[in-house]
Every structure is written in C-alpha cells, then in structure tokens.
XYZ file of N, CA and C in Angstrom:
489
model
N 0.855 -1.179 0.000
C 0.000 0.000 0.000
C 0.894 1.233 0.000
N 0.619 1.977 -0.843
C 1.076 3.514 -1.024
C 1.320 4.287 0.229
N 2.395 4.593 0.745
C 2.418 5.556 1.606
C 1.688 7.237 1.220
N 1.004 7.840 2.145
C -0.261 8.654 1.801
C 0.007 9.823 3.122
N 0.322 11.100 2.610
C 0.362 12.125 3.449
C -0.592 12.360 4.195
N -0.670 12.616 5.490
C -1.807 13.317 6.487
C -2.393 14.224 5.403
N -4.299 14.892 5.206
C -4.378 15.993 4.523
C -4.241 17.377 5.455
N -3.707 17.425 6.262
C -2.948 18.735 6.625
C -1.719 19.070 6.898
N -0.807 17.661 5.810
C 0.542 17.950 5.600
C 0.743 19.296 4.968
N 1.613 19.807 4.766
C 2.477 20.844 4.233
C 3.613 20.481 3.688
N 3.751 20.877 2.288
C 4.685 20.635 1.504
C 6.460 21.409 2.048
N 7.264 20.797 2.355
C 7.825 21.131 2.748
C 8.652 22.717 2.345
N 8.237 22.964 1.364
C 8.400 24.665 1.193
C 7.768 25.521 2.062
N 6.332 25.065 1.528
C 5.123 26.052 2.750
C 5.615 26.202 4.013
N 6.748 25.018 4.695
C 6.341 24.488 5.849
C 7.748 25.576 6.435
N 8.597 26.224 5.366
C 9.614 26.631 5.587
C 9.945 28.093 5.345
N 8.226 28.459 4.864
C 8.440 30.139 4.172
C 7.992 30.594 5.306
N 8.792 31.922 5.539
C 8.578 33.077 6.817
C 8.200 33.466 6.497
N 6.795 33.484 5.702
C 6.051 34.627 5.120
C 5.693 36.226 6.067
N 5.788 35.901 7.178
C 4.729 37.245 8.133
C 5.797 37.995 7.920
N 6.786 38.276 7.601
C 7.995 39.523 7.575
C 7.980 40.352 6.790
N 7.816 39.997 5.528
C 7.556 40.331 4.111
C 6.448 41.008 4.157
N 5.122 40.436 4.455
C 3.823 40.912 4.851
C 4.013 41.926 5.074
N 4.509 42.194 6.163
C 4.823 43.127 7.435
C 4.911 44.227 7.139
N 6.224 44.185 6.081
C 6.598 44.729 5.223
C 5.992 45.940 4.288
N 5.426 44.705 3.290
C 4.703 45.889 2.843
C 3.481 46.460 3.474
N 2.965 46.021 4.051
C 1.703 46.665 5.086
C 1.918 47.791 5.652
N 3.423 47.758 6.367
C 4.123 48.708 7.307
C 4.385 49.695 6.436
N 4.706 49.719 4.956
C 4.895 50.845 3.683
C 4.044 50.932 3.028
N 2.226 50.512 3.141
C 1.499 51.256 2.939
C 0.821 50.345 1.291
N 1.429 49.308 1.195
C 1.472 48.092 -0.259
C 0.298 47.765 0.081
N -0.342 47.659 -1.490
C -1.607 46.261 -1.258
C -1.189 44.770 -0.849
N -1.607 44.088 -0.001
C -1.277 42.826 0.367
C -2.837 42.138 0.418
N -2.649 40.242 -0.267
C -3.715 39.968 0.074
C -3.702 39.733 1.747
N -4.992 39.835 2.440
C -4.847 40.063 3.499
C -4.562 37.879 4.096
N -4.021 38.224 5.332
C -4.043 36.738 5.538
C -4.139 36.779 7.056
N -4.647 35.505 7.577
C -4.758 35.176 8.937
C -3.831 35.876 9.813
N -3.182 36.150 10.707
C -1.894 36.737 11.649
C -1.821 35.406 12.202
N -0.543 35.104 12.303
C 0.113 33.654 12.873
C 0.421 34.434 14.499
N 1.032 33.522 15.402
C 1.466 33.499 17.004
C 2.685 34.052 16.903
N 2.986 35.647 17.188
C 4.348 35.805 17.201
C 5.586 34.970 18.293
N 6.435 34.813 18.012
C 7.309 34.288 18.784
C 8.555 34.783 18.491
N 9.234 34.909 19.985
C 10.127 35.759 20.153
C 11.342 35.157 21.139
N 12.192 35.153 20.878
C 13.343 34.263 21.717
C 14.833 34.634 22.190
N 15.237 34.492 23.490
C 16.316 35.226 23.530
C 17.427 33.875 22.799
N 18.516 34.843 22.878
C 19.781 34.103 22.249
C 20.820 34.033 22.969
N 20.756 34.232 24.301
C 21.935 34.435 25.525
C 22.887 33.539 25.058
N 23.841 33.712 25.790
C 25.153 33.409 25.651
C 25.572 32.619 27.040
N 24.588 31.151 26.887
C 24.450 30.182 27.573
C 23.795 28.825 27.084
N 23.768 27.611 27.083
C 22.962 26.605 26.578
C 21.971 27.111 26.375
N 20.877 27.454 27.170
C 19.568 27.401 27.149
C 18.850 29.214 26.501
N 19.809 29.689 26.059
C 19.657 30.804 25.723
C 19.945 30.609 24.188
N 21.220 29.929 23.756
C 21.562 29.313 22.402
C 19.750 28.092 22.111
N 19.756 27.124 23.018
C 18.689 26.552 23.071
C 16.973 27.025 22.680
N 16.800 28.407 23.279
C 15.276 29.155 23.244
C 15.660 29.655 21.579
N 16.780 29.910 21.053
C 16.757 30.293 19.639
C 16.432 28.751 18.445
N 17.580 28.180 18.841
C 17.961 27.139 18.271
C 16.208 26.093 17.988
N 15.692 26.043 19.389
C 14.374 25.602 19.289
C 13.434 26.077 18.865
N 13.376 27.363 18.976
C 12.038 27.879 18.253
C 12.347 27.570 16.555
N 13.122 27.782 16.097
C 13.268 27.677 14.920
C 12.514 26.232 14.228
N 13.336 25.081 15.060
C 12.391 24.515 14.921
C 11.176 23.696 15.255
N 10.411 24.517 16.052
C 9.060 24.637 17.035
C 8.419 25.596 15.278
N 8.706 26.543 14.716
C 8.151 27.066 13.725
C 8.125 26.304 12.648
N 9.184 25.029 12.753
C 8.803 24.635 10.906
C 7.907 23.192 11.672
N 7.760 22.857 12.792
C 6.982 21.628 13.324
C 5.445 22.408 13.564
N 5.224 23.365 13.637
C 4.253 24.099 13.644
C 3.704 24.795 12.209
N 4.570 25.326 11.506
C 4.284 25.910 10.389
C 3.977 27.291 10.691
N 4.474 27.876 9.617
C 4.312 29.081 9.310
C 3.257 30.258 9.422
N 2.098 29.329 9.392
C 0.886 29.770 9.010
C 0.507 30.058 10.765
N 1.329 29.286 11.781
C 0.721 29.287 13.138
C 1.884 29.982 13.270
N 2.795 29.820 13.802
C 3.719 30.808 14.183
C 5.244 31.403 13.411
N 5.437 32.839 13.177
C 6.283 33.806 12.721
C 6.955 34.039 13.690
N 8.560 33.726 13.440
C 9.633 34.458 14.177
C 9.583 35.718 13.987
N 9.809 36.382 14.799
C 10.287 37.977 15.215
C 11.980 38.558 15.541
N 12.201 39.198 15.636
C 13.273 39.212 15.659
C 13.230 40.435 17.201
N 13.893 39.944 18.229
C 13.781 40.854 19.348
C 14.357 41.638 19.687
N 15.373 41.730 18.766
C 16.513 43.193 19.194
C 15.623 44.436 17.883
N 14.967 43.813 17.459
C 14.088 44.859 16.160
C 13.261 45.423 17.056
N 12.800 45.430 17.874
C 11.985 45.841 18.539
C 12.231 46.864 19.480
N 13.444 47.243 20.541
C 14.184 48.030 21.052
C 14.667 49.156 20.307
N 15.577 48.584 18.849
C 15.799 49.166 17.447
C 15.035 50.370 17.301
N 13.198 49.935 17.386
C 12.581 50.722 16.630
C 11.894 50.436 15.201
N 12.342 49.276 14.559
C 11.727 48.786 13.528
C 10.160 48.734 13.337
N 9.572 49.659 12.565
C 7.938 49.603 12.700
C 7.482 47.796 12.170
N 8.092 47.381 11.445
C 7.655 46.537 10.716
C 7.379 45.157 11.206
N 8.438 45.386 12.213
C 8.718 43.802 13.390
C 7.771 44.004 14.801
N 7.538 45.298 14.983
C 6.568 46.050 15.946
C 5.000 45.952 15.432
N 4.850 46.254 14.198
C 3.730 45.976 13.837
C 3.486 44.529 13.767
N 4.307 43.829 13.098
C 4.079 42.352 12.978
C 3.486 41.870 14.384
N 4.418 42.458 15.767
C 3.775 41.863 16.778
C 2.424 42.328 17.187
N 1.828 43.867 17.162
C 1.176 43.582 17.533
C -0.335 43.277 16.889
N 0.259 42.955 15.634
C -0.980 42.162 14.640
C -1.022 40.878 14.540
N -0.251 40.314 15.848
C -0.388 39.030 15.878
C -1.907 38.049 16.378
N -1.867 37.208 16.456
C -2.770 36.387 16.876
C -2.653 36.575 18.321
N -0.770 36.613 18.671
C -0.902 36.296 20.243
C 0.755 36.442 19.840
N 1.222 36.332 21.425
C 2.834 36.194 21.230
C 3.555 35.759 22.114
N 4.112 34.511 22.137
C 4.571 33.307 22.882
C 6.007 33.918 23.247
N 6.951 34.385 24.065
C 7.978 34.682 24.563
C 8.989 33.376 25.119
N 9.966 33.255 24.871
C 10.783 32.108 25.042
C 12.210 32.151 25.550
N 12.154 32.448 26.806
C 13.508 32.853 27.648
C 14.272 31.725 28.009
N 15.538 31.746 27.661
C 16.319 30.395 28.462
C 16.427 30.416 29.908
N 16.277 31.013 30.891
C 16.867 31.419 31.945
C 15.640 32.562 32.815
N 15.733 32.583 34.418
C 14.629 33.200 34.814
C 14.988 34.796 34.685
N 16.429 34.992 33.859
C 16.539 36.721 33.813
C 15.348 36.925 32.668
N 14.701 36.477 32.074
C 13.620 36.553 31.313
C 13.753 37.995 29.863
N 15.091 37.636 29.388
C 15.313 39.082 28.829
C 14.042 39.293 27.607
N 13.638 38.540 26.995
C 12.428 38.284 26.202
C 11.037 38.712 26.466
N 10.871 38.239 27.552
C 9.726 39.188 28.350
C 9.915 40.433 28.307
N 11.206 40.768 29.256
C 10.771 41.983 29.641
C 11.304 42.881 28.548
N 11.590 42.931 27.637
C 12.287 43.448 26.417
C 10.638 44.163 25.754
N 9.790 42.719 25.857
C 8.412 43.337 25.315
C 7.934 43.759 25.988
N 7.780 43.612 27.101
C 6.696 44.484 28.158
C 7.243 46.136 27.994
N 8.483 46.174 28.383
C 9.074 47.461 27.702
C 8.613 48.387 26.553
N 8.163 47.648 25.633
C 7.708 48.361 24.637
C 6.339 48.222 24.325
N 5.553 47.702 25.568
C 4.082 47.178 25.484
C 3.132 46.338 24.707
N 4.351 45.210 24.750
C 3.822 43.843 24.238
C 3.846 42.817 24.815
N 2.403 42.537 25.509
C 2.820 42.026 26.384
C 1.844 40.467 26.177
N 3.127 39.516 25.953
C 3.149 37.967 25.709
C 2.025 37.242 26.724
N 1.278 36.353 25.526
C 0.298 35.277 25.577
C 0.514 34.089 26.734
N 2.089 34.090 26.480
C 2.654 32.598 26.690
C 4.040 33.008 27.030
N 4.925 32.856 28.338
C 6.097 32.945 28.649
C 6.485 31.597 28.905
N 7.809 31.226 28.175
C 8.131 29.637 28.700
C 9.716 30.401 29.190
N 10.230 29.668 30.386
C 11.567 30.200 30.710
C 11.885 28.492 30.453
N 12.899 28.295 30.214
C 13.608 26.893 29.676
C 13.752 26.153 30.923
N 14.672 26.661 32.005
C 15.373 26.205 33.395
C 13.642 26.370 33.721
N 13.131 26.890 34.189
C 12.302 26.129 35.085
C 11.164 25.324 34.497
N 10.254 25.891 33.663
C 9.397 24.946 32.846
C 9.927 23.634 32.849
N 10.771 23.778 31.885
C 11.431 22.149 31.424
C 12.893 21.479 32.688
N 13.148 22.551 33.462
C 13.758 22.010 34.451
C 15.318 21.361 33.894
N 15.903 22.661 32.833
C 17.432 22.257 32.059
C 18.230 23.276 32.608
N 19.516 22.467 33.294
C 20.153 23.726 34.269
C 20.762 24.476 33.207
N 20.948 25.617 33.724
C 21.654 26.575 32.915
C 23.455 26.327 32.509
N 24.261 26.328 32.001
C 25.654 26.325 31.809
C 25.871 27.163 31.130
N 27.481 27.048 30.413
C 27.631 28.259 29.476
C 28.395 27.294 28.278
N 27.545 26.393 28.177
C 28.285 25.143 26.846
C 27.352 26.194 25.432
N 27.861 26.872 24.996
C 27.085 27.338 24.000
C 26.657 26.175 22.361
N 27.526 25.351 22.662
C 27.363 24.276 21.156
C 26.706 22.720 21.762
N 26.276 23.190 22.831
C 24.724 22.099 23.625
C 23.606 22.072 23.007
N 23.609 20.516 22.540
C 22.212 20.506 21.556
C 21.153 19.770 21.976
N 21.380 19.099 23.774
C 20.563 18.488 23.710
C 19.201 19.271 24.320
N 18.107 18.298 24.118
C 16.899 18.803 24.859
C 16.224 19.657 23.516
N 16.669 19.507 22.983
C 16.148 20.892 21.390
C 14.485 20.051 21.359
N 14.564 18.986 20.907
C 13.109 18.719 20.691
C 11.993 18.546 21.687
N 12.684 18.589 23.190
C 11.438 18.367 24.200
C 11.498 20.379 24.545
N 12.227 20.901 24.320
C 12.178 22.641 23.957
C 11.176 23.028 22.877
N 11.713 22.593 21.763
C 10.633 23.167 20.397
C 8.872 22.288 20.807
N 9.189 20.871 21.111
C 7.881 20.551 21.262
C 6.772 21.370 22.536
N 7.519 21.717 23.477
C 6.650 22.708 24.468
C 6.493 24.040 23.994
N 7.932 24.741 22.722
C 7.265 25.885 22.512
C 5.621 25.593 21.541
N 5.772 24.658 20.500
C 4.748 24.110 19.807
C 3.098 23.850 20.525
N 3.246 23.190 22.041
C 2.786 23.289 22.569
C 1.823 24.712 22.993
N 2.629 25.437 23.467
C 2.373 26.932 23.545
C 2.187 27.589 22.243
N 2.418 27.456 20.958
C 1.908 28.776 19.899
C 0.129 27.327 19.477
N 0.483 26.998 20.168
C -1.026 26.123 19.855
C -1.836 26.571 20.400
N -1.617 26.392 21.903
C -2.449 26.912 23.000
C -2.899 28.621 22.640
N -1.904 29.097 21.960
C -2.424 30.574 21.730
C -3.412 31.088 21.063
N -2.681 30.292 19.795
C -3.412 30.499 18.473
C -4.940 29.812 18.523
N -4.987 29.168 19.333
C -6.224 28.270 19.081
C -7.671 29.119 20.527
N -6.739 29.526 21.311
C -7.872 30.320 22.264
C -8.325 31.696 21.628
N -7.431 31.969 20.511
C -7.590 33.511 19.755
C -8.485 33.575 18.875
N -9.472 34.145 18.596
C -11.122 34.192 17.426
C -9.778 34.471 16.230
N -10.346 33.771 15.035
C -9.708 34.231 14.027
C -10.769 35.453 13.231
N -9.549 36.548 12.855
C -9.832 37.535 12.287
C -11.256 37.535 11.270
C-alpha cells in the first residue's frame, strides 16, 4: 500500500516560508497585500548560555513543526531598534509566545518594555527544568524545547477568534 500524506501535511516549502515579515513589510509601507490570517508571534532570547543558544535554536524549529501559518519568528533586538515593521508584525499578531532560556527573562521583559505584552512565557530552566551552563554548542533537549514551545503557539493560536 502507497504511503499517503496526512491531509494537513504541508509541503515542505510552505512548511519553511517566513512569510509574516515580508507581509509586514509591505503593510508597514502602505502596499496592497492579500490580506491573511496573523500567525502566534514568537520571540526568543539568544543568551550566551545553553539554554539561551537553546530558546533560539528551538524555536526555529518549534516554527517549521508548527508551520508558518501558526507561528512567525520575530526578531527581538528589532523591537528596542525601533523597527515599525517587526513592531507591527507583533502587535498584529494572533498572540505572542515569549521564550527565555533562563529566569533573567530578557524576552519578556524586552516586550513588556515596549508594550507587548506575551500570551505565553516559557523560561527553559524552570518549565522544562534544564540547568543553565555556558556550553554554547549544547544541543541536547532541542526537541522536548521546540515541542513545548509548539505546545504553547497552539495553546495561543487556538484560544484567539480568528480575524
């Protein structure tokens, strides 16, 4: 018997385009865009520790196990920056899942700062209970990480009325 895709597979392109940036984009400069759903922003620090390398490393792929269509990376130093486009993206989101390695929570409070204030905070060390070090090329734990952020842009996206 034929092996036979789930019908809410995604072709692995779809499953890999960052579309919400682009969007963003031209929306933020005023372009016709067809209009589309707003995916779960997600936002992640990148510390300069396992679990900080880890909250990046995982979301990435927590977004292609999720898809595109549910959750858009952000970029979190764009936001401090001043970038309208990464600012707007967030707050035309569905919702916005924050993903700190560590309880200094720089992700959080980075958005609350600029009054965006996250759906869903996962801190790595305590949620998932992964001590902190400073092994920056530590890969383990990536998939029980991406699967709880997955967890969370679910939980978001799915309590949120669609547009």
């Amino acid at each position: 018997m034929p092996e036979t895709e789930p019908v809410n597979a995604q072709s692995k392109e779809q499953l890999k385009e960052n579309w919400y940036l682009p969007y963003m984009n031209k929306k933020t400069q005023g372009e016709a865009v067809e209009e589309k759903p707003s995916p779960v922003a997600v936002f992640y620090c990148a510390g300069a520790s396992n679990v900080g390398q880890a909250s990046m490393l995982a979301s990435v792929q927590a977004a292609n196990k999720a898809g595109y269509d549910k959750a858009a990376l952000l970029c979190l130093a764009s936001i401090p920056a001043g970038l309208k486009n990464i600012y707007n993206g967030a707050k035309n989101a569905r919702g916005i899942v924050a993903v700190d390695g560590c309880p200094m929570q720089c992700s959080m409070k980075t958005l609350r700062k600029y009054e965006l204030e996250p759906d869903k905070n996962i801190i790595i060390t305590k949620d998932l209970s992964i001590k902190k070090d400073f092994d920056l090329n530590a890969a383990q734990d990536l998939n029980k990480i991406s699967d709880h952020i997955v967890q969370a842009v679910n939980k978001v996206y799915n309590s949120v009325p669609a547009e």
